[in-house]
């Protein structure tokens, strides 16, 4: 049996349009006619028609590329994470690398990326009464599991996301009850804390160095849904009037590194504008940066 019937169509390039599609279809039709006309009296005419169609196709592609390039440049100024960003990133994908297979290298990489820290006893505050913690709402759960991507890799349980989403829809109240109990008892099941680790070699880094690998940690999607519910409740407070400072950009919706850089540049331009001497308004501006190695996995 042929396996070609299940192939997915590739997404067309950004400059493709219906006019180019029609020119290409006409060009292919005339090419077949010219090929079949070999040795016949109308061979020259068919070849000229094919050459004209091919020139029209090339002109249409060139004009569309020129127009779409201008549109991409204009769109990049309005939306830095939009179509221009996706087009560029699709060209910058690094070649696939295989994870390390040597047991000693794997142990060294894991110990480097996940340093062992002696646990300290934590005096946890007493849990609130159950009635003080609201149950997981219907829309709250729909929002949380609706953010699950179908094609994302599953965690250690091996359950595909499409199957888990179908299970949530079929047993909605059961999942809502489980997540509510977890919130009210202040617990996260140990099984949902386990993760499947994949080590990927960073481009241009030596393969024998443990720090040359980037860790990908796959968690069970059921635990991710509970985490999204918790994160959503936290955001109602952190994004409120008494929440996070306006100058914080990390781990916040609608803010990116580009916004932080623009804020720094704006502060610097304001500081150095004007005169320096005698009643001048020019000030000094300094930037202090802190880089913590492997900060996310080392924080406790």
mmCIF file of C-alpha atoms in Angstrom:
data_model
loop_
_atom_site.group_PDB
_atom_site.id
_atom_site.type_symbol
_atom_site.label_atom_id
_atom_site.label_comp_id
_atom_site.label_asym_id
_atom_site.label_seq_id
_atom_site.Cartn_x
_atom_site.Cartn_y
_atom_site.Cartn_z
ATOM 1 C CA UNK A 1 0.000 0.000 0.000
ATOM 2 C CA UNK A 2 1.191 3.478 -0.747
ATOM 3 C CA UNK A 3 1.987 5.692 2.196
ATOM 4 C CA UNK A 4 1.734 8.940 0.280
ATOM 5 C CA UNK A 5 -1.962 9.512 0.835
ATOM 6 C CA UNK A 6 -1.462 10.576 4.459
ATOM 7 C CA UNK A 7 1.043 13.335 3.792
ATOM 8 C CA UNK A 8 0.292 16.824 5.021
ATOM 9 C CA UNK A 9 0.430 19.711 2.590
ATOM 10 C CA UNK A 10 3.217 22.143 3.270
ATOM 11 C CA UNK A 11 2.255 25.699 4.100
ATOM 12 C CA UNK A 12 2.845 27.952 1.070
ATOM 13 C CA UNK A 13 5.562 30.583 1.191
ATOM 14 C CA UNK A 14 4.532 34.050 2.317
ATOM 15 C CA UNK A 15 4.615 35.553 -1.207
ATOM 16 C CA UNK A 16 2.367 32.907 -2.829
ATOM 17 C CA UNK A 17 -1.027 34.028 -4.125
ATOM 18 C CA UNK A 18 -3.840 32.952 -6.451
ATOM 19 C CA UNK A 19 -2.388 34.817 -9.438
ATOM 20 C CA UNK A 20 0.903 32.941 -9.155
ATOM 21 C CA UNK A 21 -1.008 29.688 -8.744
ATOM 22 C CA UNK A 22 -2.897 30.331 -11.984
ATOM 23 C CA UNK A 23 0.308 31.289 -13.846
ATOM 24 C CA UNK A 24 2.019 28.140 -12.614
ATOM 25 C CA UNK A 25 -0.914 25.951 -13.641
ATOM 26 C CA UNK A 26 -0.888 27.495 -17.129
ATOM 27 C CA UNK A 27 2.895 27.112 -17.362
ATOM 28 C CA UNK A 28 2.740 23.414 -16.478
ATOM 29 C CA UNK A 29 -0.055 22.825 -18.982
ATOM 30 C CA UNK A 30 1.899 24.498 -21.800
ATOM 31 C CA UNK A 31 5.058 22.627 -20.855
ATOM 32 C CA UNK A 32 3.275 19.301 -21.226
ATOM 33 C CA UNK A 33 1.882 20.440 -24.577
ATOM 34 C CA UNK A 34 5.372 21.432 -25.774
ATOM 35 C CA UNK A 35 6.793 18.085 -24.685
ATOM 36 C CA UNK A 36 4.101 16.177 -26.570
ATOM 37 C CA UNK A 37 4.629 18.330 -29.694
ATOM 38 C CA UNK A 38 8.179 17.123 -30.338
ATOM 39 C CA UNK A 39 8.675 16.220 -33.985
ATOM 40 C CA UNK A 40 5.365 17.763 -35.029
ATOM 41 C CA UNK A 41 4.747 20.799 -37.197
ATOM 42 C CA UNK A 42 3.522 22.961 -34.275
ATOM 43 C CA UNK A 43 6.546 22.206 -32.040
ATOM 44 C CA UNK A 44 8.041 25.718 -32.421
ATOM 45 C CA UNK A 45 4.742 27.431 -31.614
ATOM 46 C CA UNK A 46 4.191 25.266 -28.524
ATOM 47 C CA UNK A 47 7.714 25.956 -27.267
ATOM 48 C CA UNK A 48 7.252 29.728 -27.693
ATOM 49 C CA UNK A 49 3.942 29.615 -25.816
ATOM 50 C CA UNK A 50 5.606 27.702 -22.983
ATOM 51 C CA UNK A 51 8.499 30.204 -22.855
ATOM 52 C CA UNK A 52 6.036 33.129 -22.657
ATOM 53 C CA UNK A 53 4.106 31.431 -19.850
ATOM 54 C CA UNK A 54 7.307 30.766 -17.929
ATOM 55 C CA UNK A 55 8.343 34.430 -18.235
ATOM 56 C CA UNK A 56 4.921 35.537 -16.968
ATOM 57 C CA UNK A 57 5.286 33.199 -13.992
ATOM 58 C CA UNK A 58 8.739 34.569 -13.141
ATOM 59 C CA UNK A 59 7.489 38.169 -13.413
ATOM 60 C CA UNK A 60 4.497 37.417 -11.171
ATOM 61 C CA UNK A 61 6.739 35.793 -8.542
ATOM 62 C CA UNK A 62 9.214 38.680 -8.616
ATOM 63 C CA UNK A 63 6.449 41.301 -8.295
ATOM 64 C CA UNK A 64 4.783 39.417 -5.430
ATOM 65 C CA UNK A 65 8.084 39.003 -3.586
ATOM 66 C CA UNK A 66 8.790 42.726 -3.900
ATOM 67 C CA UNK A 67 5.320 43.699 -2.647
ATOM 68 C CA UNK A 68 5.279 41.179 0.208
ATOM 69 C CA UNK A 69 8.756 42.229 1.318
ATOM 70 C CA UNK A 70 7.566 45.816 1.726
ATOM 71 C CA UNK A 71 4.523 44.596 3.650
ATOM 72 C CA UNK A 72 6.699 42.436 5.927
ATOM 73 C CA UNK A 73 8.945 45.404 6.705
ATOM 74 C CA UNK A 74 5.928 47.570 7.557
ATOM 75 C CA UNK A 75 4.357 44.802 9.644
ATOM 76 C CA UNK A 76 7.588 44.240 11.595
ATOM 77 C CA UNK A 77 7.343 47.795 12.949
ATOM 78 C CA UNK A 78 3.809 47.141 14.236
ATOM 79 C CA UNK A 79 4.054 43.519 15.422
ATOM 80 C CA UNK A 80 7.553 42.190 16.124
ATOM 81 C CA UNK A 81 6.240 38.686 16.921
ATOM 82 C CA UNK A 82 3.960 38.401 13.906
ATOM 83 C CA UNK A 83 4.459 37.021 10.417
ATOM 84 C CA UNK A 84 7.936 38.559 9.833
ATOM 85 C CA UNK A 85 9.232 36.873 12.984
ATOM 86 C CA UNK A 86 7.814 33.490 11.945
ATOM 87 C CA UNK A 87 9.285 33.782 8.447
ATOM 88 C CA UNK A 88 12.751 34.583 9.779
ATOM 89 C CA UNK A 89 12.711 31.886 12.466
ATOM 90 C CA UNK A 90 11.671 29.257 9.911
ATOM 91 C CA UNK A 91 14.953 29.982 8.106
ATOM 92 C CA UNK A 92 17.066 29.917 11.273
ATOM 93 C CA UNK A 93 16.143 26.480 12.556
ATOM 94 C CA UNK A 94 19.199 24.604 13.714
ATOM 95 C CA UNK A 95 19.817 21.072 12.430
ATOM 96 C CA UNK A 96 18.449 18.289 14.583
ATOM 97 C CA UNK A 97 20.886 16.869 17.093
ATOM 98 C CA UNK A 98 20.757 13.533 18.870
ATOM 99 C CA UNK A 99 20.885 13.400 22.692
ATOM 100 C CA UNK A 100 24.047 12.030 24.333
ATOM 101 C CA UNK A 101 24.177 8.254 24.670
ATOM 102 C CA UNK A 102 27.292 7.742 26.827
ATOM 103 C CA UNK A 103 26.094 7.017 30.410
ATOM 104 C CA UNK A 104 28.959 8.948 32.026
ATOM 105 C CA UNK A 105 28.300 12.035 29.900
ATOM 106 C CA UNK A 106 24.584 11.854 30.699
ATOM 107 C CA UNK A 107 25.317 11.674 34.448
ATOM 108 C CA UNK A 108 27.704 14.639 34.242
ATOM 109 C CA UNK A 109 25.240 16.691 32.215
ATOM 110 C CA UNK A 110 22.382 15.965 34.617
ATOM 111 C CA UNK A 111 24.499 16.784 37.693
ATOM 112 C CA UNK A 112 25.592 20.054 36.047
ATOM 113 C CA UNK A 113 22.145 21.141 34.907
ATOM 114 C CA UNK A 114 20.370 19.959 38.063
ATOM 115 C CA UNK A 115 22.718 20.517 41.023
ATOM 116 C CA UNK A 116 21.887 18.610 44.195
ATOM 117 C CA UNK A 117 20.892 20.922 47.034
ATOM 118 C CA UNK A 118 20.400 19.670 50.568
ATOM 119 C CA UNK A 119 16.714 20.203 51.372
ATOM 120 C CA UNK A 120 15.979 22.434 54.314
ATOM 121 C CA UNK A 121 12.956 22.044 56.554
ATOM 122 C CA UNK A 122 10.263 24.521 55.668
ATOM 123 C CA UNK A 123 7.818 25.795 58.238
ATOM 124 C CA UNK A 124 4.728 25.832 56.082
ATOM 125 C CA UNK A 125 1.896 28.039 57.308
ATOM 126 C CA UNK A 126 -1.303 26.252 58.294
ATOM 127 C CA UNK A 127 -3.642 25.567 55.421
ATOM 128 C CA UNK A 128 -6.725 27.696 55.078
ATOM 129 C CA UNK A 129 -10.142 26.280 55.697
ATOM 130 C CA UNK A 130 -11.517 24.409 52.731
ATOM 131 C CA UNK A 131 -14.400 26.805 52.284
ATOM 132 C CA UNK A 132 -11.976 29.717 51.854
ATOM 133 C CA UNK A 133 -10.497 28.200 48.687
ATOM 134 C CA UNK A 134 -13.036 28.396 45.861
ATOM 135 C CA UNK A 135 -13.569 25.325 43.752
ATOM 136 C CA UNK A 136 -12.277 25.155 40.201
ATOM 137 C CA UNK A 137 -14.839 26.842 38.006
ATOM 138 C CA UNK A 138 -16.198 25.483 34.747
ATOM 139 C CA UNK A 139 -14.767 28.293 32.629
ATOM 140 C CA UNK A 140 -11.549 28.175 34.629
ATOM 141 C CA UNK A 141 -10.978 24.527 33.726
ATOM 142 C CA UNK A 142 -12.050 25.062 30.114
ATOM 143 C CA UNK A 143 -9.499 27.863 29.813
ATOM 144 C CA UNK A 144 -6.734 25.743 31.378
ATOM 145 C CA UNK A 145 -7.142 22.613 29.267
ATOM 146 C CA UNK A 146 -7.982 24.662 26.175
ATOM 147 C CA UNK A 147 -4.403 25.954 26.198
ATOM 148 C CA UNK A 148 -3.025 22.418 25.809
ATOM 149 C CA UNK A 149 -1.349 22.040 22.416
ATOM 150 C CA UNK A 150 -2.377 18.902 20.537
ATOM 151 C CA UNK A 151 1.024 18.272 18.965
ATOM 152 C CA UNK A 152 3.122 18.798 22.107
ATOM 153 C CA UNK A 153 5.128 15.865 23.447
ATOM 154 C CA UNK A 154 3.541 13.986 26.378
ATOM 155 C CA UNK A 155 5.128 13.443 29.775
ATOM 156 C CA UNK A 156 6.255 10.207 31.447
ATOM 157 C CA UNK A 157 2.708 8.798 31.379
ATOM 158 C CA UNK A 158 2.822 8.743 27.565
ATOM 159 C CA UNK A 159 -0.774 9.965 27.220
ATOM 160 C CA UNK A 160 -1.123 12.065 24.026
ATOM 161 C CA UNK A 161 -2.576 15.509 24.608
ATOM 162 C CA UNK A 162 -5.419 14.874 22.194
ATOM 163 C CA UNK A 163 -6.457 11.844 24.272
ATOM 164 C CA UNK A 164 -6.227 13.775 27.542
ATOM 165 C CA UNK A 165 -8.345 16.625 26.180
ATOM 166 C CA UNK A 166 -10.944 14.107 25.064
ATOM 167 C CA UNK A 167 -10.891 12.555 28.551
ATOM 168 C CA UNK A 168 -11.387 15.951 30.213
ATOM 169 C CA UNK A 169 -14.354 16.685 27.967
ATOM 170 C CA UNK A 170 -15.867 13.250 28.650
ATOM 171 C CA UNK A 171 -15.271 13.302 32.445
ATOM 172 C CA UNK A 172 -15.317 17.045 33.015
ATOM 173 C CA UNK A 173 -16.750 17.017 36.545
ATOM 174 C CA UNK A 174 -14.332 14.293 37.682
ATOM 175 C CA UNK A 175 -11.312 16.338 36.618
ATOM 176 C CA UNK A 176 -12.797 19.468 38.172
ATOM 177 C CA UNK A 177 -13.276 17.646 41.480
ATOM 178 C CA UNK A 178 -9.698 16.279 41.478
ATOM 179 C CA UNK A 179 -8.179 19.695 40.787
ATOM 180 C CA UNK A 180 -10.360 21.312 43.462
ATOM 181 C CA UNK A 181 -9.242 18.748 46.060
ATOM 182 C CA UNK A 182 -5.586 19.366 45.131
ATOM 183 C CA UNK A 183 -6.018 23.108 45.668
ATOM 184 C CA UNK A 184 -7.855 22.781 48.962
ATOM 185 C CA UNK A 185 -5.420 20.242 50.402
ATOM 186 C CA UNK A 186 -2.402 22.166 49.099
ATOM 187 C CA UNK A 187 -0.858 19.168 47.355
ATOM 188 C CA UNK A 188 0.521 18.319 43.943
ATOM 189 C CA UNK A 189 0.635 14.554 43.263
ATOM 190 C CA UNK A 190 4.189 13.214 43.194
ATOM 191 C CA UNK A 191 3.532 11.540 39.865
ATOM 192 C CA UNK A 192 2.892 14.915 38.268
ATOM 193 C CA UNK A 193 6.266 16.175 39.519
ATOM 194 C CA UNK A 194 8.212 13.519 37.616
ATOM 195 C CA UNK A 195 9.532 14.593 34.256
ATOM 196 C CA UNK A 196 10.989 12.993 31.163
ATOM 197 C CA UNK A 197 14.361 14.586 30.453
ATOM 198 C CA UNK A 198 15.719 15.126 26.935
ATOM 199 C CA UNK A 199 19.180 16.659 26.478
ATOM 200 C CA UNK A 200 19.717 18.656 23.272
ATOM 201 C CA UNK A 201 23.164 19.820 22.155
ATOM 202 C CA UNK A 202 23.375 23.589 21.689
ATOM 203 C CA UNK A 203 24.506 24.664 18.192
ATOM 204 C CA UNK A 204 28.267 25.116 17.930
ATOM 205 C CA UNK A 205 29.009 23.704 21.393
ATOM 206 C CA UNK A 206 31.419 20.811 22.132
ATOM 207 C CA UNK A 207 29.545 17.542 22.588
ATOM 208 C CA UNK A 208 31.661 16.347 25.529
ATOM 209 C CA UNK A 209 30.967 19.370 27.749
ATOM 210 C CA UNK A 210 28.002 18.924 30.143
ATOM 211 C CA UNK A 211 27.137 22.629 29.931
ATOM 212 C CA UNK A 212 26.758 22.328 26.136
ATOM 213 C CA UNK A 213 23.342 20.709 26.488
ATOM 214 C CA UNK A 214 19.929 22.307 26.837
ATOM 215 C CA UNK A 215 17.434 20.428 28.959
ATOM 216 C CA UNK A 216 13.885 19.718 27.829
ATOM 217 C CA UNK A 217 11.669 18.481 30.655
ATOM 218 C CA UNK A 218 8.366 16.842 29.692
ATOM 219 C CA UNK A 219 5.760 16.778 32.465
ATOM 220 C CA UNK A 220 2.437 14.979 32.516
ATOM 221 C CA UNK A 221 -0.137 17.235 30.887
ATOM 222 C CA UNK A 222 -2.664 16.642 33.682
ATOM 223 C CA UNK A 223 -0.246 18.302 36.102
ATOM 224 C CA UNK A 224 0.271 21.157 33.650
ATOM 225 C CA UNK A 225 -3.466 21.834 33.636
ATOM 226 C CA UNK A 226 -3.444 22.154 37.428
ATOM 227 C CA UNK A 227 -0.406 24.441 37.222
ATOM 228 C CA UNK A 228 -2.216 26.667 34.715
ATOM 229 C CA UNK A 229 -5.174 26.932 37.077
ATOM 230 C CA UNK A 230 -2.833 27.986 39.904
ATOM 231 C CA UNK A 231 -1.000 30.429 37.621
ATOM 232 C CA UNK A 232 -4.288 31.957 36.504
ATOM 233 C CA UNK A 233 -5.341 32.588 40.106
ATOM 234 C CA UNK A 234 -1.959 34.088 40.955
ATOM 235 C CA UNK A 235 -2.153 36.438 37.981
ATOM 236 C CA UNK A 236 -5.389 37.935 39.265
ATOM 237 C CA UNK A 237 -3.329 39.271 42.188
ATOM 238 C CA UNK A 238 0.053 39.936 40.553
ATOM 239 C CA UNK A 239 -1.533 41.909 37.713
ATOM 240 C CA UNK A 240 -3.757 43.930 40.053
ATOM 241 C CA UNK A 241 -3.097 47.403 41.518
ATOM 242 C CA UNK A 242 -1.042 45.955 44.399
ATOM 243 C CA UNK A 243 0.723 43.397 42.224
ATOM 244 C CA UNK A 244 4.051 43.364 40.407
ATOM 245 C CA UNK A 245 5.973 46.524 39.657
ATOM 246 C CA UNK A 246 5.397 48.110 36.281
ATOM 247 C CA UNK A 247 9.119 47.815 35.535
ATOM 248 C CA UNK A 248 9.078 44.003 35.660
ATOM 249 C CA UNK A 249 8.903 42.385 32.233
ATOM 250 C CA UNK A 250 9.863 38.744 32.813
ATOM 251 C CA UNK A 251 7.173 36.045 32.983
ATOM 252 C CA UNK A 252 4.337 38.472 32.267
ATOM 253 C CA UNK A 253 1.704 38.446 29.561
ATOM 254 C CA UNK A 254 1.975 41.064 26.864
ATOM 255 C CA UNK A 255 5.577 41.933 27.754
ATOM 256 C CA UNK A 256 8.756 40.782 26.109
ATOM 257 C CA UNK A 257 12.499 41.344 26.063
ATOM 258 C CA UNK A 258 11.987 43.820 23.231
ATOM 259 C CA UNK A 259 9.744 45.938 25.490
ATOM 260 C CA UNK A 260 12.372 45.861 28.258
ATOM 261 C CA UNK A 261 15.120 46.940 25.840
ATOM 262 C CA UNK A 262 12.955 49.779 24.545
ATOM 263 C CA UNK A 263 12.325 50.958 28.127
ATOM 264 C CA UNK A 264 16.073 50.968 28.856
ATOM 265 C CA UNK A 265 16.843 52.865 25.649
ATOM 266 C CA UNK A 266 14.121 55.410 26.410
ATOM 267 C CA UNK A 267 15.552 55.981 29.905
ATOM 268 C CA UNK A 268 19.049 56.385 28.487
ATOM 269 C CA UNK A 269 17.922 58.863 25.821
ATOM 270 C CA UNK A 270 16.073 60.939 28.413
ATOM 271 C CA UNK A 271 19.078 60.969 30.744
ATOM 272 C CA UNK A 272 21.606 62.140 28.154
ATOM 273 C CA UNK A 273 19.388 64.657 26.385
ATOM 274 C CA UNK A 274 20.053 68.354 26.819
ATOM 275 C CA UNK A 275 23.175 70.140 28.064
ATOM 276 C CA UNK A 276 25.803 68.763 30.384
ATOM 277 C CA UNK A 277 27.172 71.962 31.946
ATOM 278 C CA UNK A 278 25.707 75.142 33.541
ATOM 279 C CA UNK A 279 22.057 74.561 34.253
ATOM 280 C CA UNK A 280 22.014 71.613 31.924
ATOM 281 C CA UNK A 281 19.509 68.800 32.254
ATOM 282 C CA UNK A 282 21.789 66.030 31.059
ATOM 283 C CA UNK A 283 22.288 63.276 33.648
ATOM 284 C CA UNK A 284 24.379 60.140 34.010
ATOM 285 C CA UNK A 285 22.858 56.767 33.217
ATOM 286 C CA UNK A 286 24.239 53.369 34.284
ATOM 287 C CA UNK A 287 23.015 49.839 33.612
ATOM 288 C CA UNK A 288 23.699 47.055 36.109
ATOM 289 C CA UNK A 289 23.206 43.488 34.878
ATOM 290 C CA UNK A 290 23.278 40.216 36.790
ATOM 291 C CA UNK A 291 23.683 36.840 35.124
ATOM 292 C CA UNK A 292 23.127 33.798 37.347
ATOM 293 C CA UNK A 293 24.424 30.594 35.820
ATOM 294 C CA UNK A 294 21.759 27.897 35.513
ATOM 295 C CA UNK A 295 19.505 30.074 37.644
ATOM 296 C CA UNK A 296 16.177 28.353 37.003
ATOM 297 C CA UNK A 297 17.328 24.859 37.979
ATOM 298 C CA UNK A 298 19.426 26.091 40.929
ATOM 299 C CA UNK A 299 16.835 28.296 42.623
ATOM 300 C CA UNK A 300 15.350 26.970 45.858
#
